[in-house]
């Protein structure tokens, strides 16, 4: 997908086991700050629409903000058991790139401060480094503040 779009990227592999399926492990293994490692979360609106959110592994989605952005009353995370059927990916390997269908995607605005971020490469043990602007262009994402604040 990235090559077809002529987007510059690099792949990075990391070792893992079943307890290492989070972005903190990726950051530790690849020696990169957690703020630059982005997780991909899939949610469902009260209207039954699926939405994708990309945000730093240390952050959480504010679902009220997410619902307002989507123009719906509420948004909630999908069950992990439904992830593969909806996206084609498994927990720990969910990428905003190449899902079964193109869902509306929001990348947290914090990504704009980095020239490169890391997202899942679509399977556990692989991460992709790329410019967040390029990621947004290829998945047709918008940038917005979607973070829950303490």
JSON list of C-alpha atoms in Angstrom, two decimals:
[
{"chain": "A", "resi": 1, "resn": "UNK", "atom": "CA", "xyz": [0.00, 0.00, 0.00]},
{"chain": "A", "resi": 2, "resn": "UNK", "atom": "CA", "xyz": [2.75, 2.43, 0.97]},
{"chain": "A", "resi": 3, "resn": "UNK", "atom": "CA", "xyz": [4.88, 1.56, -2.03]},
{"chain": "A", "resi": 4, "resn": "UNK", "atom": "CA", "xyz": [1.93, 1.98, -4.40]},
{"chain": "A", "resi": 5, "resn": "UNK", "atom": "CA", "xyz": [1.35, 5.42, -2.87]},
{"chain": "A", "resi": 6, "resn": "UNK", "atom": "CA", "xyz": [5.09, 6.19, -3.23]},
{"chain": "A", "resi": 7, "resn": "UNK", "atom": "CA", "xyz": [5.41, 6.80, 0.50]},
{"chain": "A", "resi": 8, "resn": "UNK", "atom": "CA", "xyz": [8.77, 6.48, 2.18]},
{"chain": "A", "resi": 9, "resn": "UNK", "atom": "CA", "xyz": [8.77, 4.12, 5.17]},
{"chain": "A", "resi": 10, "resn": "UNK", "atom": "CA", "xyz": [10.88, 1.57, 6.97]},
{"chain": "A", "resi": 11, "resn": "UNK", "atom": "CA", "xyz": [9.95, -1.73, 8.61]},
{"chain": "A", "resi": 12, "resn": "UNK", "atom": "CA", "xyz": [11.28, -2.70, 12.01]},
{"chain": "A", "resi": 13, "resn": "UNK", "atom": "CA", "xyz": [10.97, -6.17, 13.47]},
{"chain": "A", "resi": 14, "resn": "UNK", "atom": "CA", "xyz": [10.97, -6.95, 17.17]},
{"chain": "A", "resi": 15, "resn": "UNK", "atom": "CA", "xyz": [10.91, -10.10, 19.25]},
{"chain": "A", "resi": 16, "resn": "UNK", "atom": "CA", "xyz": [7.85, -10.76, 21.36]},
{"chain": "A", "resi": 17, "resn": "UNK", "atom": "CA", "xyz": [5.90, -13.32, 23.29]},
{"chain": "A", "resi": 18, "resn": "UNK", "atom": "CA", "xyz": [2.22, -13.39, 24.24]},
{"chain": "A", "resi": 19, "resn": "UNK", "atom": "CA", "xyz": [2.74, -11.02, 27.18]},
{"chain": "A", "resi": 20, "resn": "UNK", "atom": "CA", "xyz": [4.49, -8.46, 24.96]},
{"chain": "A", "resi": 21, "resn": "UNK", "atom": "CA", "xyz": [1.60, -7.44, 22.73]},
{"chain": "A", "resi": 22, "resn": "UNK", "atom": "CA", "xyz": [1.62, -3.74, 23.58]},
{"chain": "A", "resi": 23, "resn": "UNK", "atom": "CA", "xyz": [3.30, -0.66, 22.23]},
{"chain": "A", "resi": 24, "resn": "UNK", "atom": "CA", "xyz": [5.47, -0.21, 25.31]},
{"chain": "A", "resi": 25, "resn": "UNK", "atom": "CA", "xyz": [7.29, -3.41, 24.40]},
{"chain": "A", "resi": 26, "resn": "UNK", "atom": "CA", "xyz": [7.78, -2.08, 20.85]},
{"chain": "A", "resi": 27, "resn": "UNK", "atom": "CA", "xyz": [9.23, 1.17, 22.19]},
{"chain": "A", "resi": 28, "resn": "UNK", "atom": "CA", "xyz": [11.51, -0.64, 24.62]},
{"chain": "A", "resi": 29, "resn": "UNK", "atom": "CA", "xyz": [12.73, -3.16, 22.06]},
{"chain": "A", "resi": 30, "resn": "UNK", "atom": "CA", "xyz": [13.31, -0.60, 19.28]},
{"chain": "A", "resi": 31, "resn": "UNK", "atom": "CA", "xyz": [14.63, 2.01, 21.74]},
{"chain": "A", "resi": 32, "resn": "UNK", "atom": "CA", "xyz": [12.21, 4.72, 20.72]},
{"chain": "A", "resi": 33, "resn": "UNK", "atom": "CA", "xyz": [10.13, 7.06, 22.93]},
{"chain": "A", "resi": 34, "resn": "UNK", "atom": "CA", "xyz": [6.63, 5.82, 23.72]},
{"chain": "A", "resi": 35, "resn": "UNK", "atom": "CA", "xyz": [5.23, 9.12, 22.41]},
{"chain": "A", "resi": 36, "resn": "UNK", "atom": "CA", "xyz": [6.31, 8.10, 18.89]},
{"chain": "A", "resi": 37, "resn": "UNK", "atom": "CA", "xyz": [4.78, 4.60, 19.07]},
{"chain": "A", "resi": 38, "resn": "UNK", "atom": "CA", "xyz": [1.14, 4.76, 18.01]},
{"chain": "A", "resi": 39, "resn": "UNK", "atom": "CA", "xyz": [-1.49, 2.13, 18.70]},
{"chain": "A", "resi": 40, "resn": "UNK", "atom": "CA", "xyz": [-4.49, 1.49, 16.48]},
{"chain": "A", "resi": 41, "resn": "UNK", "atom": "CA", "xyz": [-7.84, 1.18, 18.22]},
{"chain": "A", "resi": 42, "resn": "UNK", "atom": "CA", "xyz": [-11.14, 0.23, 16.60]},
{"chain": "A", "resi": 43, "resn": "UNK", "atom": "CA", "xyz": [-14.43, 1.45, 18.00]},
{"chain": "A", "resi": 44, "resn": "UNK", "atom": "CA", "xyz": [-18.09, 1.32, 17.04]},
{"chain": "A", "resi": 45, "resn": "UNK", "atom": "CA", "xyz": [-20.56, 4.17, 17.13]},
{"chain": "A", "resi": 46, "resn": "UNK", "atom": "CA", "xyz": [-24.12, 3.96, 18.39]},
{"chain": "A", "resi": 47, "resn": "UNK", "atom": "CA", "xyz": [-25.10, 3.97, 14.70]},
{"chain": "A", "resi": 48, "resn": "UNK", "atom": "CA", "xyz": [-23.09, 0.78, 14.08]},
{"chain": "A", "resi": 49, "resn": "UNK", "atom": "CA", "xyz": [-20.27, 2.48, 12.17]},
{"chain": "A", "resi": 50, "resn": "UNK", "atom": "CA", "xyz": [-16.68, 1.43, 12.80]},
{"chain": "A", "resi": 51, "resn": "UNK", "atom": "CA", "xyz": [-14.09, 4.07, 13.55]},
{"chain": "A", "resi": 52, "resn": "UNK", "atom": "CA", "xyz": [-10.30, 3.83, 13.80]},
{"chain": "A", "resi": 53, "resn": "UNK", "atom": "CA", "xyz": [-8.18, 5.87, 16.19]},
{"chain": "A", "resi": 54, "resn": "UNK", "atom": "CA", "xyz": [-4.38, 6.14, 16.21]},
{"chain": "A", "resi": 55, "resn": "UNK", "atom": "CA", "xyz": [-2.75, 7.54, 19.31]},
{"chain": "A", "resi": 56, "resn": "UNK", "atom": "CA", "xyz": [0.40, 7.21, 21.37]},
{"chain": "A", "resi": 57, "resn": "UNK", "atom": "CA", "xyz": [0.64, 4.04, 23.44]},
{"chain": "A", "resi": 58, "resn": "UNK", "atom": "CA", "xyz": [0.64, 6.08, 26.67]},
{"chain": "A", "resi": 59, "resn": "UNK", "atom": "CA", "xyz": [-2.62, 7.84, 25.80]},
{"chain": "A", "resi": 60, "resn": "UNK", "atom": "CA", "xyz": [-6.31, 6.96, 25.97]},
{"chain": "A", "resi": 61, "resn": "UNK", "atom": "CA", "xyz": [-9.20, 7.99, 23.73]},
{"chain": "A", "resi": 62, "resn": "UNK", "atom": "CA", "xyz": [-11.75, 10.42, 25.11]},
{"chain": "A", "resi": 63, "resn": "UNK", "atom": "CA", "xyz": [-14.88, 8.75, 23.76]},
{"chain": "A", "resi": 64, "resn": "UNK", "atom": "CA", "xyz": [-17.01, 11.87, 24.19]},
{"chain": "A", "resi": 65, "resn": "UNK", "atom": "CA", "xyz": [-14.58, 13.81, 21.96]},
{"chain": "A", "resi": 66, "resn": "UNK", "atom": "CA", "xyz": [-14.53, 10.90, 19.53]},
{"chain": "A", "resi": 67, "resn": "UNK", "atom": "CA", "xyz": [-18.32, 10.81, 19.35]},
{"chain": "A", "resi": 68, "resn": "UNK", "atom": "CA", "xyz": [-18.51, 14.56, 18.71]},
{"chain": "A", "resi": 69, "resn": "UNK", "atom": "CA", "xyz": [-15.93, 14.24, 15.92]},
{"chain": "A", "resi": 70, "resn": "UNK", "atom": "CA", "xyz": [-17.92, 11.40, 14.34]},
{"chain": "A", "resi": 71, "resn": "UNK", "atom": "CA", "xyz": [-21.21, 13.26, 14.74]},
{"chain": "A", "resi": 72, "resn": "UNK", "atom": "CA", "xyz": [-22.76, 10.47, 16.81]},
{"chain": "A", "resi": 73, "resn": "UNK", "atom": "CA", "xyz": [-24.09, 10.14, 20.36]},
{"chain": "A", "resi": 74, "resn": "UNK", "atom": "CA", "xyz": [-21.61, 7.55, 21.60]},
{"chain": "A", "resi": 75, "resn": "UNK", "atom": "CA", "xyz": [-18.54, 5.51, 20.68]},
{"chain": "A", "resi": 76, "resn": "UNK", "atom": "CA", "xyz": [-17.16, 2.43, 22.40]},
{"chain": "A", "resi": 77, "resn": "UNK", "atom": "CA", "xyz": [-14.32, 0.02, 21.79]},
{"chain": "A", "resi": 78, "resn": "UNK", "atom": "CA", "xyz": [-15.14, -3.17, 19.92]},
{"chain": "A", "resi": 79, "resn": "UNK", "atom": "CA", "xyz": [-14.57, -6.49, 21.67]},
{"chain": "A", "resi": 80, "resn": "UNK", "atom": "CA", "xyz": [-11.13, -7.94, 20.96]},
{"chain": "A", "resi": 81, "resn": "UNK", "atom": "CA", "xyz": [-12.81, -11.18, 19.80]},
{"chain": "A", "resi": 82, "resn": "UNK", "atom": "CA", "xyz": [-14.39, -9.19, 16.93]},
{"chain": "A", "resi": 83, "resn": "UNK", "atom": "CA", "xyz": [-11.17, -7.49, 15.80]},
{"chain": "A", "resi": 84, "resn": "UNK", "atom": "CA", "xyz": [-10.13, -10.05, 13.18]},
{"chain": "A", "resi": 85, "resn": "UNK", "atom": "CA", "xyz": [-13.58, -10.31, 11.61]},
{"chain": "A", "resi": 86, "resn": "UNK", "atom": "CA", "xyz": [-13.85, -6.52, 11.30]},
{"chain": "A", "resi": 87, "resn": "UNK", "atom": "CA", "xyz": [-10.28, -5.56, 10.36]},
{"chain": "A", "resi": 88, "resn": "UNK", "atom": "CA", "xyz": [-8.47, -8.72, 9.29]},
{"chain": "A", "resi": 89, "resn": "UNK", "atom": "CA", "xyz": [-5.91, -8.14, 12.06]},
{"chain": "A", "resi": 90, "resn": "UNK", "atom": "CA", "xyz": [-5.24, -9.70, 15.45]},
{"chain": "A", "resi": 91, "resn": "UNK", "atom": "CA", "xyz": [-4.68, -7.97, 18.79]},
{"chain": "A", "resi": 92, "resn": "UNK", "atom": "CA", "xyz": [-1.11, -6.66, 18.88]},
{"chain": "A", "resi": 93, "resn": "UNK", "atom": "CA", "xyz": [-0.91, -6.52, 15.08]},
{"chain": "A", "resi": 94, "resn": "UNK", "atom": "CA", "xyz": [-3.70, -4.12, 14.15]},
{"chain": "A", "resi": 95, "resn": "UNK", "atom": "CA", "xyz": [-2.53, -1.50, 11.66]},
{"chain": "A", "resi": 96, "resn": "UNK", "atom": "CA", "xyz": [-4.38, 1.52, 10.28]},
{"chain": "A", "resi": 97, "resn": "UNK", "atom": "CA", "xyz": [-3.10, 0.35, 6.89]},
{"chain": "A", "resi": 98, "resn": "UNK", "atom": "CA", "xyz": [-4.77, -2.42, 4.90]},
{"chain": "A", "resi": 99, "resn": "UNK", "atom": "CA", "xyz": [-7.85, -3.17, 6.95]},
{"chain": "A", "resi": 100, "resn": "UNK", "atom": "CA", "xyz": [-10.56, -5.23, 5.27]},
{"chain": "A", "resi": 101, "resn": "UNK", "atom": "CA", "xyz": [-12.48, -2.00, 4.67]},
{"chain": "A", "resi": 102, "resn": "UNK", "atom": "CA", "xyz": [-11.48, 1.64, 4.79]},
{"chain": "A", "resi": 103, "resn": "UNK", "atom": "CA", "xyz": [-13.01, 2.99, 7.99]},
{"chain": "A", "resi": 104, "resn": "UNK", "atom": "CA", "xyz": [-13.07, 6.64, 9.04]},
{"chain": "A", "resi": 105, "resn": "UNK", "atom": "CA", "xyz": [-9.73, 7.19, 10.79]},
{"chain": "A", "resi": 106, "resn": "UNK", "atom": "CA", "xyz": [-8.53, 9.85, 13.22]},
{"chain": "A", "resi": 107, "resn": "UNK", "atom": "CA", "xyz": [-4.88, 10.28, 14.17]},
{"chain": "A", "resi": 108, "resn": "UNK", "atom": "CA", "xyz": [-4.35, 12.19, 17.38]},
{"chain": "A", "resi": 109, "resn": "UNK", "atom": "CA", "xyz": [-3.10, 15.71, 16.71]},
{"chain": "A", "resi": 110, "resn": "UNK", "atom": "CA", "xyz": [0.01, 15.03, 18.81]},
{"chain": "A", "resi": 111, "resn": "UNK", "atom": "CA", "xyz": [1.41, 13.01, 15.88]},
{"chain": "A", "resi": 112, "resn": "UNK", "atom": "CA", "xyz": [1.93, 16.23, 13.93]},
{"chain": "A", "resi": 113, "resn": "UNK", "atom": "CA", "xyz": [4.84, 17.23, 16.16]},
{"chain": "A", "resi": 114, "resn": "UNK", "atom": "CA", "xyz": [6.91, 14.27, 14.93]},
{"chain": "A", "resi": 115, "resn": "UNK", "atom": "CA", "xyz": [8.57, 13.83, 11.56]},
{"chain": "A", "resi": 116, "resn": "UNK", "atom": "CA", "xyz": [8.06, 10.07, 11.95]},
{"chain": "A", "resi": 117, "resn": "UNK", "atom": "CA", "xyz": [5.89, 7.80, 14.05]},
{"chain": "A", "resi": 118, "resn": "UNK", "atom": "CA", "xyz": [5.68, 4.02, 14.38]},
{"chain": "A", "resi": 119, "resn": "UNK", "atom": "CA", "xyz": [2.50, 2.05, 13.73]},
{"chain": "A", "resi": 120, "resn": "UNK", "atom": "CA", "xyz": [1.87, -1.66, 13.54]},
{"chain": "A", "resi": 121, "resn": "UNK", "atom": "CA", "xyz": [3.03, -3.33, 10.36]},
{"chain": "A", "resi": 122, "resn": "UNK", "atom": "CA", "xyz": [-0.08, -5.52, 10.31]},
{"chain": "A", "resi": 123, "resn": "UNK", "atom": "CA", "xyz": [1.33, -8.48, 12.20]},
{"chain": "A", "resi": 124, "resn": "UNK", "atom": "CA", "xyz": [2.78, -8.98, 15.63]},
{"chain": "A", "resi": 125, "resn": "UNK", "atom": "CA", "xyz": [6.53, -8.39, 15.59]},
{"chain": "A", "resi": 126, "resn": "UNK", "atom": "CA", "xyz": [6.55, -5.74, 12.85]},
{"chain": "A", "resi": 127, "resn": "UNK", "atom": "CA", "xyz": [6.35, -1.98, 13.13]},
{"chain": "A", "resi": 128, "resn": "UNK", "atom": "CA", "xyz": [6.40, 0.63, 10.36]},
{"chain": "A", "resi": 129, "resn": "UNK", "atom": "CA", "xyz": [8.09, 4.03, 10.70]},
{"chain": "A", "resi": 130, "resn": "UNK", "atom": "CA", "xyz": [6.67, 6.78, 8.52]},
{"chain": "A", "resi": 131, "resn": "UNK", "atom": "CA", "xyz": [5.73, 10.44, 8.39]},
{"chain": "A", "resi": 132, "resn": "UNK", "atom": "CA", "xyz": [2.32, 10.92, 10.09]},
{"chain": "A", "resi": 133, "resn": "UNK", "atom": "CA", "xyz": [1.23, 13.23, 7.26]},
{"chain": "A", "resi": 134, "resn": "UNK", "atom": "CA", "xyz": [1.90, 10.42, 4.77]},
{"chain": "A", "resi": 135, "resn": "UNK", "atom": "CA", "xyz": [-0.03, 7.97, 6.95]},
{"chain": "A", "resi": 136, "resn": "UNK", "atom": "CA", "xyz": [-2.97, 10.36, 7.09]},
{"chain": "A", "resi": 137, "resn": "UNK", "atom": "CA", "xyz": [-2.92, 10.82, 3.33]},
{"chain": "A", "resi": 138, "resn": "UNK", "atom": "CA", "xyz": [-2.87, 7.10, 2.50]},
{"chain": "A", "resi": 139, "resn": "UNK", "atom": "CA", "xyz": [-5.61, 6.08, 4.98]},
{"chain": "A", "resi": 140, "resn": "UNK", "atom": "CA", "xyz": [-7.56, 9.32, 4.41]},
{"chain": "A", "resi": 141, "resn": "UNK", "atom": "CA", "xyz": [-7.35, 10.17, 8.10]},
{"chain": "A", "resi": 142, "resn": "UNK", "atom": "CA", "xyz": [-7.93, 13.45, 9.85]},
{"chain": "A", "resi": 143, "resn": "UNK", "atom": "CA", "xyz": [-5.91, 14.85, 12.74]},
{"chain": "A", "resi": 144, "resn": "UNK", "atom": "CA", "xyz": [-7.79, 15.86, 15.88]},
{"chain": "A", "resi": 145, "resn": "UNK", "atom": "CA", "xyz": [-7.41, 16.01, 19.63]},
{"chain": "A", "resi": 146, "resn": "UNK", "atom": "CA", "xyz": [-8.95, 12.72, 20.75]},
{"chain": "A", "resi": 147, "resn": "UNK", "atom": "CA", "xyz": [-7.09, 12.29, 24.04]},
{"chain": "A", "resi": 148, "resn": "UNK", "atom": "CA", "xyz": [-8.60, 11.86, 27.47]},
{"chain": "A", "resi": 149, "resn": "UNK", "atom": "CA", "xyz": [-6.99, 14.35, 29.86]},
{"chain": "A", "resi": 150, "resn": "UNK", "atom": "CA", "xyz": [-6.34, 13.42, 33.49]}
]
